[in-house]
Amino acid sequence: MSTPQPDPSPLDVRLVDLASPTEERNPASSELDVLDARGMVDVILAEEATVAAAVQAQAAQIAALVETCIAAITAGGTVHYLGAGTSGRLAVLDAVELAPTFNADASMITAHLAGGDGAFLTAVEGAEDSAEAGAELVRTECRAGDVVIGLAASGRTPFVGGALEAARAAGMPTALISANPQASLAPLADHPILLDVGPEVVTGSTRMKAGTAQKLTLNALSTATMVRLGTTFGNLMIDVRPTNAKLVARTVRMLVQASGATPQHAAEVLEAAAGSVRVALVALLAGAEPAAAAEVLERFPRDARRAGDPAGIRSAVAALDERS
């Protein structure tokens, strides 16, 4: 039995000539269907390999947005990702993964998908076409001091446009992450991050190069933001939530890597520190008792404004060294 197909939406003839590289035909894949499996994979991966350079070209713009996000979160605000379809799903993926990695929560960075949470698994027809839905989401979910980041591969998604317009009207900082250098929504963004990835291997399939570019951009944006907020020591995740056996082992391994202690000693100190990785780390690095480490850490909480030591670990260790 065939699956009923939804009725097509009315044609907007303006979109037929949409100026977006993702809608153009890619000469490298013009005969994709005649290739064998290896040939197709080679073409796909060769095109994907060009994406990192396109994102790197926007490094300065991404870094500027990092600073905006840090300032907002430090002041008690929230960074909101908004998108539809693939763009929105990538936004959700990035936001939810910050919890186990950096012990972040939705008050710091959160994501909103056109059509609601159910649209993550099942397409909600027409959800991206409602500018009013995007505007209403901002009016109800965002507040002064928040940052609104729209993700739209084409750079023209009405849902994202409505959200950015509402955010700008309310005085919130805005950003756009798009795979269209001529994105029509760019004027609504204080931080336009326009990724020139070129045509897709399968014309219009923005789950491919455009999606990869957006994921790389979000990786850099959220990771740099979280690190500057003091959630790591070097490249070690000192705020990781040990919610399973693998993460518990990673926590002990991290203490070993940072301090040179034996796994047994690191585990003992972690237990004495009531499971606090920060306290255990300072105790191991300073050769101090966990109680003393906990006490001095209260003087050096996470602070993005503390250059060179946002986590406060180095400052706490130095303070303990001065005592001895």
Tab-separated table of C-alpha atoms in Angstrom:
chain	number	residue	atom	x	y	z
A	1	MET	CA	0.000	0.000	0.000
A	2	SER	CA	1.435	3.384	-0.973
A	3	THR	CA	1.946	6.140	1.559
A	4	PRO	CA	-0.368	9.150	1.030
A	5	GLN	CA	1.563	12.186	-0.086
A	6	PRO	CA	0.827	15.643	1.329
A	7	ASP	CA	-0.726	18.179	-0.984
A	8	PRO	CA	1.926	20.425	-2.487
A	9	SER	CA	2.144	24.000	-1.233
A	10	PRO	CA	1.116	26.753	-3.661
A	11	LEU	CA	3.941	27.778	-5.960
A	12	ASP	CA	5.765	30.985	-5.092
A	13	VAL	CA	7.294	31.810	-8.461
A	14	ARG	CA	9.847	34.103	-6.807
A	15	LEU	CA	11.546	31.053	-5.304
A	16	VAL	CA	12.098	29.427	-8.697
A	17	ASP	CA	14.868	31.930	-9.375
A	18	LEU	CA	16.148	31.991	-5.778
A	19	ALA	CA	19.732	33.261	-5.781
A	20	SER	CA	21.526	30.670	-3.675
A	21	PRO	CA	24.557	28.526	-4.534
A	22	THR	CA	22.877	25.539	-2.871
A	23	GLU	CA	20.181	25.631	-5.582
A	24	GLU	CA	22.631	25.623	-8.476
A	25	ARG	CA	23.818	22.488	-10.275
A	26	ASN	CA	27.269	21.259	-9.343
A	27	PRO	CA	29.353	20.366	-12.440
A	28	ALA	CA	31.388	17.864	-10.410
A	29	SER	CA	28.290	15.736	-9.795
A	30	SER	CA	26.279	16.350	-12.962
A	31	GLU	CA	26.471	12.633	-13.863
A	32	LEU	CA	26.363	11.288	-10.318
A	33	ASP	CA	23.790	8.623	-11.111
A	34	VAL	CA	25.971	6.854	-13.694
A	35	LEU	CA	28.869	6.301	-11.284
A	36	ASP	CA	29.507	3.167	-9.272
A	37	ALA	CA	29.475	3.293	-5.468
A	38	ARG	CA	33.167	4.190	-5.189
A	39	GLY	CA	32.837	6.902	-7.780
A	40	MET	CA	29.867	8.486	-6.001
A	41	VAL	CA	31.610	8.362	-2.631
A	42	ASP	CA	34.720	9.979	-4.109
A	43	VAL	CA	32.693	12.847	-5.586
A	44	ILE	CA	30.713	13.394	-2.386
A	45	LEU	CA	33.763	13.414	-0.138
A	46	ALA	CA	35.786	15.607	-2.488
A	47	GLU	CA	33.058	18.226	-2.283
A	48	GLU	CA	32.694	17.878	1.497
A	49	ALA	CA	36.455	18.403	1.850
A	50	THR	CA	36.042	21.986	0.598
A	51	VAL	CA	33.689	22.944	3.417
A	52	ALA	CA	36.258	23.493	6.183
A	53	ALA	CA	37.982	26.236	4.187
A	54	ALA	CA	34.655	28.013	3.662
A	55	VAL	CA	34.035	27.999	7.414
A	56	GLN	CA	37.617	29.051	8.182
A	57	ALA	CA	37.096	32.081	5.954
A	58	GLN	CA	34.432	33.241	8.432
A	59	ALA	CA	36.607	32.761	11.527
A	60	ALA	CA	36.679	36.459	12.420
A	61	GLN	CA	32.895	36.720	12.239
A	62	ILE	CA	32.460	33.567	14.319
A	63	ALA	CA	34.885	34.887	16.945
A	64	ALA	CA	32.994	38.179	17.172
A	65	LEU	CA	29.779	36.237	17.779
A	66	VAL	CA	31.546	34.183	20.473
A	67	GLU	CA	32.283	37.409	22.357
A	68	THR	CA	28.648	38.488	22.073
A	69	CYS	CA	27.454	35.127	23.387
A	70	ILE	CA	29.909	35.204	26.303
A	71	ALA	CA	28.801	38.686	27.307
A	72	ALA	CA	25.137	37.667	27.208
A	73	ILE	CA	25.529	34.460	29.208
A	74	THR	CA	27.797	36.133	31.771
A	75	ALA	CA	25.107	38.761	32.321
A	76	GLY	CA	22.444	36.091	32.844
A	77	GLY	CA	21.098	36.003	29.309
A	78	THR	CA	20.469	33.087	26.961
A	79	VAL	CA	21.698	32.309	23.464
A	80	HIS	CA	18.841	31.078	21.276
A	81	TYR	CA	19.343	29.074	18.087
A	82	LEU	CA	16.387	29.095	15.671
A	83	GLY	CA	16.003	27.178	12.438
A	84	ALA	CA	13.857	24.939	10.265
A	85	GLY	CA	14.492	21.534	8.742
A	86	THR	CA	18.135	20.414	8.649
A	87	SER	CA	19.374	23.761	9.960
A	88	GLY	CA	17.061	23.592	12.949
A	89	ARG	CA	17.923	19.965	13.699
A	90	LEU	CA	21.638	20.767	13.688
A	91	ALA	CA	20.936	23.623	16.095
A	92	VAL	CA	19.094	21.286	18.459
A	93	LEU	CA	21.899	18.733	18.244
A	94	ASP	CA	24.530	21.301	19.166
A	95	ALA	CA	22.541	22.759	22.062
A	96	VAL	CA	21.605	19.474	23.733
A	97	GLU	CA	25.144	18.088	23.525
A	98	LEU	CA	26.455	20.990	25.609
A	99	ALA	CA	24.835	19.535	28.725
A	100	PRO	CA	26.918	16.351	29.115
A	101	THR	CA	30.096	17.971	27.790
A	102	PHE	CA	30.129	21.278	29.665
A	103	ASN	CA	27.382	20.870	32.269
A	104	ALA	CA	25.508	23.629	30.461
A	105	ASP	CA	21.744	24.017	30.582
A	106	ALA	CA	19.041	25.644	28.501
A	107	SER	CA	19.408	28.913	30.408
A	108	MET	CA	22.762	29.324	28.649
A	109	ILE	CA	22.208	28.022	25.103
A	110	THR	CA	18.966	26.576	23.802
A	111	ALA	CA	17.507	25.712	20.398
A	112	HIS	CA	14.089	26.141	18.794
A	113	LEU	CA	12.952	24.147	15.765
A	114	ALA	CA	10.223	25.368	13.421
A	115	GLY	CA	7.217	23.136	13.959
A	116	GLY	CA	8.164	22.269	17.541
A	117	ASP	CA	10.070	19.376	19.064
A	118	GLY	CA	8.167	16.822	16.984
A	119	ALA	CA	9.672	18.291	13.822
A	120	PHE	CA	13.037	16.821	14.784
A	121	LEU	CA	11.920	13.369	13.638
A	122	THR	CA	9.032	14.152	11.305
A	123	ALA	CA	8.789	17.019	8.844
A	124	VAL	CA	6.083	19.529	9.715
A	125	GLU	CA	4.739	20.774	6.413
A	126	GLY	CA	4.965	24.530	5.950
A	127	ALA	CA	6.523	25.223	9.369
A	128	GLU	CA	9.422	27.136	7.876
A	129	ASP	CA	7.130	29.396	5.839
A	130	SER	CA	5.614	31.242	8.812
A	131	ALA	CA	7.419	34.448	9.678
A	132	GLU	CA	4.817	35.120	12.360
A	133	ALA	CA	5.647	31.814	14.083
A	134	GLY	CA	9.286	32.864	14.306
A	135	ALA	CA	8.372	36.292	15.615
A	136	GLU	CA	5.964	34.849	18.185
A	137	LEU	CA	8.604	32.424	19.407
A	138	VAL	CA	10.980	35.315	20.089
A	139	ARG	CA	8.282	37.324	21.807
A	140	THR	CA	7.385	34.454	24.131
A	141	GLU	CA	10.741	32.712	24.694
A	142	CYS	CA	13.338	35.501	24.541
A	143	ARG	CA	13.955	38.546	26.695
A	144	ALA	CA	16.202	41.589	26.858
A	145	GLY	CA	19.857	40.580	27.031
A	146	ASP	CA	19.395	37.359	25.047
A	147	VAL	CA	21.081	36.616	21.704
A	148	VAL	CA	19.082	35.265	18.755
A	149	ILE	CA	20.965	33.231	16.145
A	150	GLY	CA	19.065	32.180	13.047
A	151	LEU	CA	20.193	29.246	10.927
A	152	ALA	CA	18.997	29.160	7.329
A	153	ALA	CA	20.960	27.427	4.585
A	154	SER	CA	19.208	29.436	1.885
A	155	GLY	CA	19.403	32.663	3.860
A	156	ARG	CA	15.731	33.447	3.266
A	157	THR	CA	13.652	31.130	5.514
A	158	PRO	CA	10.571	33.136	6.659
A	159	PHE	CA	10.484	31.495	10.123
A	160	VAL	CA	14.053	32.670	10.749
A	161	GLY	CA	13.376	36.066	9.201
A	162	GLY	CA	10.405	36.674	11.474
A	163	ALA	CA	12.484	35.716	14.501
A	164	LEU	CA	15.369	38.013	13.558
A	165	GLU	CA	13.024	40.927	12.877
A	166	ALA	CA	11.332	40.500	16.259
A	167	ALA	CA	14.665	40.165	18.054
A	168	ARG	CA	16.094	43.257	16.400
A	169	ALA	CA	12.947	45.244	17.202
A	170	ALA	CA	13.387	44.253	20.852
A	171	GLY	CA	17.033	45.332	20.865
A	172	MET	CA	18.538	41.846	21.095
A	173	PRO	CA	21.833	41.021	19.328
A	174	THR	CA	21.197	38.898	16.242
A	175	ALA	CA	23.186	36.566	14.002
A	176	LEU	CA	22.582	34.558	10.845
A	177	ILE	CA	24.404	31.369	9.854
A	178	SER	CA	23.741	30.714	6.170
A	179	ALA	CA	25.272	28.904	3.206
A	180	ASN	CA	24.296	31.743	0.884
A	181	PRO	CA	26.764	34.651	0.551
A	182	GLN	CA	23.856	36.745	-0.809
A	183	ALA	CA	21.446	35.803	1.978
A	184	SER	CA	18.439	38.107	1.918
A	185	LEU	CA	18.173	37.936	5.722
A	186	ALA	CA	21.748	39.142	6.265
A	187	PRO	CA	20.707	42.791	6.865
A	188	LEU	CA	18.743	41.607	9.919
A	189	ALA	CA	21.878	40.162	11.544
A	190	ASP	CA	24.435	42.027	13.614
A	191	HIS	CA	26.689	39.025	12.948
A	192	PRO	CA	26.107	37.616	9.436
A	193	ILE	CA	28.109	34.403	9.015
A	194	LEU	CA	27.755	33.641	5.315
A	195	LEU	CA	29.424	30.376	4.344
A	196	ASP	CA	30.373	30.111	0.673
A	197	VAL	CA	30.212	26.335	0.227
A	198	GLY	CA	29.047	26.377	-3.391
A	199	PRO	CA	26.517	24.035	-5.038
A	200	GLU	CA	25.502	20.790	-3.366
A	201	VAL	CA	26.390	17.373	-4.774
A	202	VAL	CA	22.654	16.718	-5.002
A	203	THR	CA	21.168	20.040	-6.062
A	204	GLY	CA	19.318	21.727	-3.217
A	205	SER	CA	20.122	19.030	-0.640
A	206	THR	CA	21.358	21.328	2.112
A	207	ARG	CA	21.759	18.372	4.492
A	208	MET	CA	25.087	17.896	2.722
A	209	LYS	CA	27.720	20.645	2.347
A	210	ALA	CA	25.559	23.403	3.820
A	211	GLY	CA	24.711	21.180	6.777
A	212	THR	CA	28.343	20.259	7.316
A	213	ALA	CA	29.307	23.943	7.236
A	214	GLN	CA	26.636	24.875	9.757
A	215	LYS	CA	27.703	22.031	12.058
A	216	LEU	CA	31.358	23.128	11.898
A	217	THR	CA	30.320	26.705	12.634
A	218	LEU	CA	28.234	25.674	15.630
A	219	ASN	CA	31.066	23.431	16.884
A	220	ALA	CA	33.450	26.392	16.901
A	221	LEU	CA	30.900	28.867	18.259
A	222	SER	CA	29.563	26.873	21.186
A	223	THR	CA	32.857	25.215	22.145
A	224	ALA	CA	34.778	28.498	22.215
A	225	THR	CA	31.960	30.087	24.200
A	226	MET	CA	31.894	27.292	26.763
A	227	VAL	CA	35.680	27.236	27.149
A	228	ARG	CA	35.785	30.999	27.724
A	229	LEU	CA	33.102	30.539	30.382
A	230	GLY	CA	35.562	28.403	32.325
A	231	THR	CA	34.320	24.889	31.687
A	232	THR	CA	37.699	23.379	30.746
A	233	PHE	CA	41.267	23.196	32.042
A	234	GLY	CA	43.331	23.351	28.903
A	235	ASN	CA	41.444	20.967	26.646
A	236	LEU	CA	40.106	18.801	29.482
A	237	MET	CA	36.376	18.775	30.259
A	238	ILE	CA	36.372	19.557	33.969
A	239	ASP	CA	32.621	20.173	34.017
A	240	VAL	CA	31.649	16.926	32.302
A	241	ARG	CA	28.678	15.165	33.860
A	242	PRO	CA	29.755	11.589	34.773
A	243	THR	CA	26.359	10.092	33.942
A	244	ASN	CA	27.613	6.693	32.773
A	245	ALA	CA	30.543	4.329	33.318
A	246	LYS	CA	32.463	5.723	30.355
A	247	LEU	CA	32.251	9.275	31.673
A	248	VAL	CA	33.235	8.227	35.203
A	249	ALA	CA	36.358	6.596	33.770
A	250	ARG	CA	37.002	9.660	31.610
A	251	THR	CA	36.824	11.866	34.700
A	252	VAL	CA	39.541	9.857	36.471
A	253	ARG	CA	41.616	9.658	33.278
A	254	MET	CA	41.364	13.426	32.935
A	255	LEU	CA	42.686	13.933	36.470
A	256	VAL	CA	45.574	11.595	35.657
A	257	GLN	CA	46.318	13.454	32.415
A	258	ALA	CA	46.262	16.836	34.120
A	259	SER	CA	48.224	15.974	37.247
A	260	GLY	CA	50.322	12.898	36.518
A	261	ALA	CA	48.776	11.084	39.489
A	262	THR	CA	48.125	7.360	39.391
A	263	PRO	CA	44.567	6.312	38.534
A	264	GLN	CA	44.108	4.898	42.033
A	265	HIS	CA	45.247	8.100	43.747
A	266	ALA	CA	43.185	10.260	41.394
A	267	ALA	CA	40.087	8.187	42.141
A	268	GLU	CA	40.696	8.458	45.893
A	269	VAL	CA	41.092	12.225	45.757
A	270	LEU	CA	37.978	12.527	43.570
A	271	GLU	CA	36.013	10.545	46.142
A	272	ALA	CA	37.379	12.710	48.969
A	273	ALA	CA	36.327	15.762	46.957
A	274	ALA	CA	32.732	14.443	46.909
A	275	GLY	CA	32.965	13.904	43.166
A	276	SER	CA	33.914	17.501	42.337
A	277	VAL	CA	36.394	17.379	39.462
A	278	ARG	CA	37.424	20.987	40.070
A	279	VAL	CA	38.239	20.389	43.724
A	280	ALA	CA	40.047	17.135	42.993
A	281	LEU	CA	42.076	18.745	40.217
A	282	VAL	CA	43.219	21.668	42.361
A	283	ALA	CA	44.052	19.303	45.231
A	284	LEU	CA	46.146	17.069	42.970
A	285	LEU	CA	47.954	19.926	41.220
A	286	ALA	CA	48.754	21.726	44.476
A	287	GLY	CA	49.396	18.627	46.571
A	288	ALA	CA	46.755	19.885	49.005
A	289	GLU	CA	43.852	18.388	50.881
A	290	PRO	CA	40.477	18.515	49.091
A	291	ALA	CA	39.017	20.677	51.873
A	292	ALA	CA	41.695	23.329	51.345
A	293	ALA	CA	41.209	23.134	47.566
A	294	ALA	CA	37.460	23.625	47.949
A	295	GLU	CA	37.983	26.624	50.195
A	296	VAL	CA	40.344	28.441	47.868
A	297	LEU	CA	38.231	27.668	44.784
A	298	GLU	CA	35.440	29.761	46.291
A	299	ARG	CA	37.707	32.763	45.730
A	300	PHE	CA	38.220	31.869	42.085
A	301	PRO	CA	34.887	30.913	40.510
A	302	ARG	CA	34.498	30.576	36.750
A	303	ASP	CA	34.940	33.989	35.159
A	304	ALA	CA	35.197	34.672	31.425
A	305	ARG	CA	36.875	38.005	32.226
A	306	ARG	CA	39.836	36.288	33.928
A	307	ALA	CA	42.262	36.243	31.008
A	308	GLY	CA	44.283	33.055	30.742
A	309	ASP	CA	42.396	31.261	33.496
A	310	PRO	CA	38.618	31.482	33.077
A	311	ALA	CA	38.138	28.251	35.047
A	312	GLY	CA	40.031	29.590	38.057
A	313	ILE	CA	42.056	26.381	38.426
A	314	ARG	CA	45.484	27.950	37.875
A	315	SER	CA	44.687	30.848	40.199
A	316	ALA	CA	43.522	28.483	42.950
A	317	VAL	CA	46.643	26.326	42.619
A	318	ALA	CA	48.870	29.408	42.770
A	319	ALA	CA	47.082	30.610	45.901
A	320	LEU	CA	47.627	27.251	47.592
A	321	ASP	CA	51.281	27.203	46.534
A	322	GLU	CA	51.743	30.601	48.198
A	323	ARG	CA	50.451	29.165	51.467
A	324	SER	CA	52.986	26.362	51.530
